[in-house]
Short mmCIF file of C-alpha atoms and ligand atoms in Angstrom, two decimals:
data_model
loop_
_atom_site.label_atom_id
_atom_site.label_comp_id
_atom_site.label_asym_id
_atom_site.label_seq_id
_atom_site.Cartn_x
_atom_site.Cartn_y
_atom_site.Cartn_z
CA UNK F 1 -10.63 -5.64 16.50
CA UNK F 2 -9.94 -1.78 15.51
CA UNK F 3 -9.59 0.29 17.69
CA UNK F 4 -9.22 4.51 18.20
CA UNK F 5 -7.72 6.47 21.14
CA UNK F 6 -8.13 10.25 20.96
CA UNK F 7 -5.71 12.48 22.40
CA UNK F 8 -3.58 16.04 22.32
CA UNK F 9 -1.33 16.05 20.06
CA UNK F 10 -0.25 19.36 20.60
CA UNK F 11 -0.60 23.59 20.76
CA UNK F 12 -0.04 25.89 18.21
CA UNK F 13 1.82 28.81 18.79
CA UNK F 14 -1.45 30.91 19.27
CA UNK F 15 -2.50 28.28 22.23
CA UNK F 16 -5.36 26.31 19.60
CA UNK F 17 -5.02 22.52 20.72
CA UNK F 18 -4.45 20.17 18.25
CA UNK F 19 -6.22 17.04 18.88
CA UNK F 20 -4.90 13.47 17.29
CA UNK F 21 -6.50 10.17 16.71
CA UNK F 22 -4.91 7.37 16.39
CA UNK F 23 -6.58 3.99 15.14
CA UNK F 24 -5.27 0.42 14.68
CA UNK F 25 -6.00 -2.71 13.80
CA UNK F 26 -5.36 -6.53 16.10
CA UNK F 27 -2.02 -6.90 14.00
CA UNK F 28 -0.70 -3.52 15.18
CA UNK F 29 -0.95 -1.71 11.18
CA UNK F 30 -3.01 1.57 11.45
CA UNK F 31 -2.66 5.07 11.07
CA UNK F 32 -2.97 8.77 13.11
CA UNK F 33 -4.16 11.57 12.05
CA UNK F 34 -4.69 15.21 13.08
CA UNK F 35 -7.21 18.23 13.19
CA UNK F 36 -4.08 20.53 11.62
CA UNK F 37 -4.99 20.54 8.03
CA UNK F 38 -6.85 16.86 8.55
CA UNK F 39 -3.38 15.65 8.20
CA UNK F 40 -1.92 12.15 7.94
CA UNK F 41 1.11 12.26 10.73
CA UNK F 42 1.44 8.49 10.51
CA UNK F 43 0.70 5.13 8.75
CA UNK F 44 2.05 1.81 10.03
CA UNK F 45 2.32 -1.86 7.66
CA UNK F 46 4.13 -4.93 8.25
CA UNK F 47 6.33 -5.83 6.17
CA UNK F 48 6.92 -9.40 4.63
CA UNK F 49 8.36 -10.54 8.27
CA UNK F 50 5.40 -9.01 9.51
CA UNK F 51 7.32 -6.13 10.59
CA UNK F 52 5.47 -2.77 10.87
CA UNK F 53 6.87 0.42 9.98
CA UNK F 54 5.72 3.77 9.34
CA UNK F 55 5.86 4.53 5.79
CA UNK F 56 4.69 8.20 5.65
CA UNK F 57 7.19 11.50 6.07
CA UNK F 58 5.97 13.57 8.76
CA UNK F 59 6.68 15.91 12.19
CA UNK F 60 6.31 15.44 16.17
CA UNK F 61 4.82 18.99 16.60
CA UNK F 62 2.12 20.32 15.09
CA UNK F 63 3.74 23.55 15.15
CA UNK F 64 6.10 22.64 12.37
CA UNK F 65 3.24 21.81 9.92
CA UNK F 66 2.39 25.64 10.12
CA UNK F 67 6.18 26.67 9.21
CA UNK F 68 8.10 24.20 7.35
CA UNK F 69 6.55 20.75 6.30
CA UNK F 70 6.09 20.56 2.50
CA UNK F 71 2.29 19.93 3.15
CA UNK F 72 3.51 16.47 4.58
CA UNK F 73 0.28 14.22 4.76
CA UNK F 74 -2.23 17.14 4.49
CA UNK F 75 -5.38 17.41 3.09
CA UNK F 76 -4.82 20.03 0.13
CA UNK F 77 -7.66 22.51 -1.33
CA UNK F 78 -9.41 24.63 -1.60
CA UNK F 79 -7.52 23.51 -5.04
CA UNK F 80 -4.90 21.32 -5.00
CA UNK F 81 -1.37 22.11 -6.99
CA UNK F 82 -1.36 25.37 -9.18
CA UNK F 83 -3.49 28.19 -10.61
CA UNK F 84 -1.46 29.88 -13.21
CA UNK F 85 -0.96 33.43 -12.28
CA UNK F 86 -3.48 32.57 -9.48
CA UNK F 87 -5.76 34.34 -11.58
CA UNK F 88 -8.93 32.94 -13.57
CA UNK F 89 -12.21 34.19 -14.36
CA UNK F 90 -15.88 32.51 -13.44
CA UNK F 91 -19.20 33.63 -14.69
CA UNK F 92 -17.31 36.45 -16.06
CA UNK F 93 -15.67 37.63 -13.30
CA UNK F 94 -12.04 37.77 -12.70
CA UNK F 95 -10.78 36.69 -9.32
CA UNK F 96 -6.77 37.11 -8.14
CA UNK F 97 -5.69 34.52 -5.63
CA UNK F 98 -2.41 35.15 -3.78
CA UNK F 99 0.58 34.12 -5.35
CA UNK F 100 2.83 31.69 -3.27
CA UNK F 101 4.69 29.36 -5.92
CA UNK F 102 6.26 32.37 -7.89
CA UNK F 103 4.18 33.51 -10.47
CA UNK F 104 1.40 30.89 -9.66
CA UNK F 105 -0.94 29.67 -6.76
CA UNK F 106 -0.10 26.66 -5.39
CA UNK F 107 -2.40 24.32 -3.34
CA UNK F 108 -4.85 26.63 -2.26
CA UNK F 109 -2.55 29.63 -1.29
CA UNK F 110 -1.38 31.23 1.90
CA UNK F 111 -3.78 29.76 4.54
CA UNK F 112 -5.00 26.40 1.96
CA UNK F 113 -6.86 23.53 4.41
CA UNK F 114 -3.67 22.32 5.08
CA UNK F 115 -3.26 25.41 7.90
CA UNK F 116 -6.97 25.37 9.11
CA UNK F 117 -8.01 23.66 11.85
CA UNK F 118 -10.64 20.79 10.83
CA UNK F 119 -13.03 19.54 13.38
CA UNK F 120 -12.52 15.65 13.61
CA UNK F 121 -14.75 12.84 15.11
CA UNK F 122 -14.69 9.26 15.31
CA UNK F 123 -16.49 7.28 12.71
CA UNK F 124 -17.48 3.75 12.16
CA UNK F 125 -18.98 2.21 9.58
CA UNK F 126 -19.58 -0.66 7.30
CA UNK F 127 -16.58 -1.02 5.70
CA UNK F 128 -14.38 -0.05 9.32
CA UNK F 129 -13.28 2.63 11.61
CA UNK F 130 -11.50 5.81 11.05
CA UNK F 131 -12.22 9.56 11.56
CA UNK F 132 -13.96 12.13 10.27
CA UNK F 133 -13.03 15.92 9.72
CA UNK F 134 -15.01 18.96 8.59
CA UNK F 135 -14.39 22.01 7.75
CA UNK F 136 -16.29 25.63 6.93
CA UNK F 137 -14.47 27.68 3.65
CA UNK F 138 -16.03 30.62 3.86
CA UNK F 139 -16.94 32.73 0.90
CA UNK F 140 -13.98 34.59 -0.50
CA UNK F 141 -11.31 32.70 1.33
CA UNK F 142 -8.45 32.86 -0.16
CA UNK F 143 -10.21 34.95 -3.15
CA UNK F 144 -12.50 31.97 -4.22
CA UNK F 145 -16.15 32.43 -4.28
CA UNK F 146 -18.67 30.37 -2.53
CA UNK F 147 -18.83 29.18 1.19
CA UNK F 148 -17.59 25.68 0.31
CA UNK F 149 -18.82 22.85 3.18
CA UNK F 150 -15.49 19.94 3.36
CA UNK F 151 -15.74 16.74 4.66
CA UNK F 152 -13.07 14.20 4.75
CA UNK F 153 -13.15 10.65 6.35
CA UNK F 154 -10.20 8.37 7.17
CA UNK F 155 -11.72 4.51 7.62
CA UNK F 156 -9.35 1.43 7.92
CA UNK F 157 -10.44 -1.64 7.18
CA UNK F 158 -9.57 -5.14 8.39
CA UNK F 159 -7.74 -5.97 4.75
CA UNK F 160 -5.67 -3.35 5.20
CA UNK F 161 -7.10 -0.58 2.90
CA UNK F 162 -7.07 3.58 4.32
CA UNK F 163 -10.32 4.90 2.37
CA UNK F 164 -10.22 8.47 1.52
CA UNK F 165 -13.83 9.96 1.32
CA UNK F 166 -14.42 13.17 0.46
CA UNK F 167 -18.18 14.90 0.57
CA UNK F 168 -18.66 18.63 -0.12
CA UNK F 169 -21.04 21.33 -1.44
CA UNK F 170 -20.00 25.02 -2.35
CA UNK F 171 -23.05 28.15 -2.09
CA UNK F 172 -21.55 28.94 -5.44
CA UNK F 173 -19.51 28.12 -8.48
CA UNK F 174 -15.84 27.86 -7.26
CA UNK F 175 -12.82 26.18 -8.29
CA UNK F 176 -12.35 23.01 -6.41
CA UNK F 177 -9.32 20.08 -6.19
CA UNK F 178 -8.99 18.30 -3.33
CA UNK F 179 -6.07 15.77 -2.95
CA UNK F 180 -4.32 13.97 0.32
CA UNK F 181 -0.73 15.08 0.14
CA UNK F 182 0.63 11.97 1.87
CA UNK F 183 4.77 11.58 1.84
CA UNK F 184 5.23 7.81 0.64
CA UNK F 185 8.70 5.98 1.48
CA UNK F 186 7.56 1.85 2.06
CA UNK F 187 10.73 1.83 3.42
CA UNK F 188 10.00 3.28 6.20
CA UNK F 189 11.79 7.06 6.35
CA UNK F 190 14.79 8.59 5.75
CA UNK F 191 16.55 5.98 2.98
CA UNK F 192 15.60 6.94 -1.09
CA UNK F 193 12.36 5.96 -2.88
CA UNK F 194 14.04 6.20 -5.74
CA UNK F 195 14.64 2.48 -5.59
CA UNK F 196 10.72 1.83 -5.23
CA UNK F 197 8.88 0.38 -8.09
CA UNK F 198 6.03 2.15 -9.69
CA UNK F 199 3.66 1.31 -11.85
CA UNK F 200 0.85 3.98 -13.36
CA UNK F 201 -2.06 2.84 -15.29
CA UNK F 202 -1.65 6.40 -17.77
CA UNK F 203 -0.92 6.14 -21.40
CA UNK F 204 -0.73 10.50 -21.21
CA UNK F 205 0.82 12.92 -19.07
CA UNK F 206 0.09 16.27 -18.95
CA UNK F 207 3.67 18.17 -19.74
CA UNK F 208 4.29 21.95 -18.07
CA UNK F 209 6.49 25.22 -18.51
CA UNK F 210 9.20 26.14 -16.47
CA UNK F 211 6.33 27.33 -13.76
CA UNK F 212 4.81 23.82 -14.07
CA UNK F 213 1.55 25.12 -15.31
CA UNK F 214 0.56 22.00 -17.92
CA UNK F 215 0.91 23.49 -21.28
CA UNK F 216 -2.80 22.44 -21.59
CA UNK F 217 -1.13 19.45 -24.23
CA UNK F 218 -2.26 15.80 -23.10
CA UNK F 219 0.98 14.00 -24.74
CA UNK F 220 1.34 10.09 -25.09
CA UNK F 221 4.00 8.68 -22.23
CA UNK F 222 5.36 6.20 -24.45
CA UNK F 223 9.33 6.68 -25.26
CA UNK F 224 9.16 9.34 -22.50
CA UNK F 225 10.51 8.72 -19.17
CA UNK F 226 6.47 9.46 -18.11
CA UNK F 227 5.77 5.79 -19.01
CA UNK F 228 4.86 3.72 -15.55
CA UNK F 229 2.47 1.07 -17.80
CA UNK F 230 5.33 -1.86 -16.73
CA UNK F 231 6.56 -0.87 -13.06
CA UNK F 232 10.17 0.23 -12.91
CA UNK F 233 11.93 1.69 -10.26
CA UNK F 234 11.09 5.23 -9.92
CA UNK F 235 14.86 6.29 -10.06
CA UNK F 236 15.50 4.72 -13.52
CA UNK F 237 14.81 7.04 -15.81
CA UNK F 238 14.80 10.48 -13.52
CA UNK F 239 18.17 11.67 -14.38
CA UNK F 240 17.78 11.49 -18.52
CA UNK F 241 18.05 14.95 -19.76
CA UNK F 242 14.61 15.62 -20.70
CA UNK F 243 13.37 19.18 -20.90
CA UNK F 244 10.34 17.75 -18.86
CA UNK F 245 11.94 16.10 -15.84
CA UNK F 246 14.11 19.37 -16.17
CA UNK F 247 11.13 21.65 -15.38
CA UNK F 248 10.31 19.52 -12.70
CA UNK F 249 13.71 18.86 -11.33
CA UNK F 250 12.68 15.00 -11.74
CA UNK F 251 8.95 14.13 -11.59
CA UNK F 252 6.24 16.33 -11.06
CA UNK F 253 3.54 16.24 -13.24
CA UNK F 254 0.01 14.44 -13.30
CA UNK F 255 -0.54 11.94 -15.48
CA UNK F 256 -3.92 11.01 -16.81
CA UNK F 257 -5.42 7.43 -15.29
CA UNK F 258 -6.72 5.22 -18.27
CA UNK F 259 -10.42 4.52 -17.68
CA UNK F 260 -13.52 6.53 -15.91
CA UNK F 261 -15.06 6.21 -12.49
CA UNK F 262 -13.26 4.53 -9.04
CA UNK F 263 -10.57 2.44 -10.39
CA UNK F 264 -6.80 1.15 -9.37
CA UNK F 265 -4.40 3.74 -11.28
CA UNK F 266 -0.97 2.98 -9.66
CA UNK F 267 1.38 0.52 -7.46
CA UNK F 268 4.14 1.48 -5.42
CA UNK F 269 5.97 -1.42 -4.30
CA UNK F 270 9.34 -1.54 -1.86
CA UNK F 271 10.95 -4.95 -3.29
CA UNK F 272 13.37 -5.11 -0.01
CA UNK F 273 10.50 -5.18 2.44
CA UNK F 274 7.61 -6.53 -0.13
CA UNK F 275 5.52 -3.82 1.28
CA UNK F 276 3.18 -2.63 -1.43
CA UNK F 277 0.68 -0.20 -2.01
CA UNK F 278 -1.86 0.53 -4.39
CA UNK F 279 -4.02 3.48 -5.41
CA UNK F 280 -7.34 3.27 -6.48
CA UNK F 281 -9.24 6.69 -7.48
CA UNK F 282 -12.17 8.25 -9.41
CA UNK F 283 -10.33 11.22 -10.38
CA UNK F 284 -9.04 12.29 -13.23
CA UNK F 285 -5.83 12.97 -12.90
CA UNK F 286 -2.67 11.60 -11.00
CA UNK F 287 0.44 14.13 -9.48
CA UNK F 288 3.25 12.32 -9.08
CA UNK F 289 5.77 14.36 -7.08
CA UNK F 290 9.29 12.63 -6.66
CA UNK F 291 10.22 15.03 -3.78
CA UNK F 292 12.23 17.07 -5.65
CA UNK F 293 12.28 19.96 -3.11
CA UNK F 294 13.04 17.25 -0.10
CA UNK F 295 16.51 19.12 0.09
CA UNK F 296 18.41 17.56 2.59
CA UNK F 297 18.05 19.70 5.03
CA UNK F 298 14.23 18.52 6.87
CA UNK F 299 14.43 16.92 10.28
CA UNK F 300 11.75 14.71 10.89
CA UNK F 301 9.80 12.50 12.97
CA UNK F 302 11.78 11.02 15.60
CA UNK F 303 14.88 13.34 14.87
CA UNK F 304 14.97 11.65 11.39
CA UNK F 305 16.64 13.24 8.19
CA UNK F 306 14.40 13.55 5.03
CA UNK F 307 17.20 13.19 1.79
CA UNK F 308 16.87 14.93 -1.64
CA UNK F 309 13.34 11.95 -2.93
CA UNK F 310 13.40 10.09 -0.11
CA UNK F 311 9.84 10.46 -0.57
CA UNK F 312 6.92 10.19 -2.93
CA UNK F 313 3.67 11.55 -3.28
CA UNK F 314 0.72 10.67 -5.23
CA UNK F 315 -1.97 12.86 -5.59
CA UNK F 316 -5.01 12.22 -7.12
CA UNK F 317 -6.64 15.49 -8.48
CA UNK F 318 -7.88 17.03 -11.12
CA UNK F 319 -5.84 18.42 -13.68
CA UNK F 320 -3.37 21.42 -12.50
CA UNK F 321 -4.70 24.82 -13.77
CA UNK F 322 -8.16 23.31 -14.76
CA UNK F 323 -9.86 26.62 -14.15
CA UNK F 324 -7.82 28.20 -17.05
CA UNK F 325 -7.72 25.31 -19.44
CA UNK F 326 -11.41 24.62 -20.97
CA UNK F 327 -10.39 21.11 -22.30
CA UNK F 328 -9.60 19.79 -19.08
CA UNK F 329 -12.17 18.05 -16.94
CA UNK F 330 -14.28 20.65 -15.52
CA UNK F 331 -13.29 21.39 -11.85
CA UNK F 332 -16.18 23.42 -10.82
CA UNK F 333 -18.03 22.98 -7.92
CA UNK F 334 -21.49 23.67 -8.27
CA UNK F 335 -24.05 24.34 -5.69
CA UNK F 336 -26.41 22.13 -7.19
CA UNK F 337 -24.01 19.40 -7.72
CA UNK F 338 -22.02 18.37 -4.71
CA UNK F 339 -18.91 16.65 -4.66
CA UNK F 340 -18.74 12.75 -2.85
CA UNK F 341 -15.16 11.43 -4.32
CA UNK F 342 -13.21 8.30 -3.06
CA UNK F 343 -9.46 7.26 -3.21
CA UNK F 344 -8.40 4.16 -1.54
CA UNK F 345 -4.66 2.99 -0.26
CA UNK F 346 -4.95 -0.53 -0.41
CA UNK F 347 -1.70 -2.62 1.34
CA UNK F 348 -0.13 -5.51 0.94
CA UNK F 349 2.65 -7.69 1.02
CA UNK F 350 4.69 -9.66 -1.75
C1 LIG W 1 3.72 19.86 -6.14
C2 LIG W 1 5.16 20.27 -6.01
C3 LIG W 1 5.31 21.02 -4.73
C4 LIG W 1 4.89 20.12 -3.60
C5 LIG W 1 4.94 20.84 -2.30
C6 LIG W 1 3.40 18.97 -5.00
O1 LIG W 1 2.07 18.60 -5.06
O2 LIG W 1 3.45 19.24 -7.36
O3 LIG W 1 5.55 21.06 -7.09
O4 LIG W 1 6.62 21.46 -4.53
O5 LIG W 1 3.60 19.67 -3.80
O6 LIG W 1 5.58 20.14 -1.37
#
């Protein structure tokens, strides 16, 4: 039997309480989450010994999601990764986002939904029990037009799958990418991922400039160190002197999912625990992010280091810099088409 208890998890420095839910299933695997940015702040598997760990990078105040967490299990939007110049036009008229990635917007810009404060509730349903969390965009937040309605619900279900909903309708055309920013180590923090295996369902990849703005190419992954199609460890290949993994300083790029409509498009697997996850999605693209900006120097949960990729994250999206690249999927929200969108974790043990 699932269950969810519903507490404070904390105050922001303005005095805002930040309230937490936290639900589990009879074998003790489960996950939290909080209003801050409808963040993930923890997700517990067993292991092949039926151990459970938390597998997801994360912080004990909600303070420190505000100053220094890497968007660390957020919900990210109003559009997730970067805008090139944070600049695009729509219906012929130019709008200027703030820049806060260098030249570029990056995951929805100064104050993106991962620094609002959602409004969650408990949900059950069908397929389990989880939370749900809404949130108002108003019109020209962040300079994007159209007072954009979010909606994001958590469920768990009894085999072990966290299912991702998300339901949401705009008053007018705006640029829209939603993704859950989730830190991945199956580990359980503060070793490498690099020695996870990972396995991507993409025969392209979309490579970027030195900004990592996608060049707007959609090149083949074969003889690249892009290519996932047979799992490998996620290390392997990350230190070959490719102008790519340069830009990136090691992976950070999405790669294209094979295939149309909700389907699995990777596996991340921990072969010294046999935890396992995979990702099923019906967007179009994949960001995989080897934590390249994990420095060294982030203390967290439970006074634990984060190393240089002791993390991954996996972000299903739409393409980076859609709104400036006509060939990519279009990544408008309409009002007269609103967005429902699934991505499911699925675990497991080998
Ligand atoms: C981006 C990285 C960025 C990170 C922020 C990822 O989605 O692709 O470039 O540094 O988010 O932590």
């Amino acid at each position: 039997m699932t269950t969810i208890a519903e507490d404070l998890f904390g105050t922001l420095p303005d005095g805002r309480p930040v309230r937490r839910w936290t639900v589990r299933d009879g074998s003790g695997a489960g996950f939290s989450v909080m209003e801050l940015g409808a963040t993930i702040l923890t997700l517990d598997v067993p292991d092949r010994h039926g151990a459970v760990a938390d597998v997801v990078l994360g912080f004990d105040d909600p303070s420190r999601y505000l100053t220094e967490s890497p968007y660390c299990g957020a919900v990210v939007g109003r559009v997730a990764n970067r805008i090139a110049g944070g600049r695009f036009t729509l219906g012929g008229k130019a709008c200027q986002l703030a820049c806060n990635n260098g030249p570029n917007s990056l995951h929805g810009g100064t104050i993106g939904f991962d620094k609002r404060l959602w409004s969650g509730t408990s949900v059950t349903s069908a397929e389990g029990r989880g939370v749900r969390f809404t949130l108002t965009s108003p019109d020209g937040e962040e300079g994007y037009p159209g007072t954009v309605e979010v909606s994001v619900t958590y469920v768990w279900t009894e085999d072990q799958r966290l299912i991702v909903d998300y339901a949401v309708t705009s008053s007018a055309p705006t640029p829209f990418n939603i993704s859950q920013h989730s830190y991945w180590n199956l580990a359980g923090a503060g070793t490498s991922a690099l020695d996870h295996l990972l396995r991507i369902e993409a025969d392209r990849y979309l490579p970027v400039d030195e900004t990592l703005i996608p060049t707007g190419e959609l090149a083949p992954v074969a003889g690249t160190p892009f290519d996932f199609r047979v799992a490998k460890p996620i290390g392997r290949d990350i230190e070959i002197d490719d102008i790519q993994l340069r830009h990136g300083g090691g992976y950070d790029h999405n790669l294209v999912p094979n295939g149309s409509g909700l389907r699995a498009v990777a596996e991340l697997s921990d072969p010294a625990s046999g935890r396992q996850m995979t990702l099923a999605t019906d967007q179009p693209g994949l960001q995989l992010y080897s934590g390249n900006f994990l420095d060294g120097t982030i203390i967290g949960k439970g006074g634990t280091l984060y190393p240089h990729r002791s993390a991954v994250v996996l972000e299903t999206q739409h393409f980076p810099d859609s709104p400036n690249q006509p060939h990519f999927p279009d990544a408008i929200l309409r009002p007269e088409w609103p967005l429902a969108s699934r991505t499911i974790f699925a675990f497991s043990v080998a």
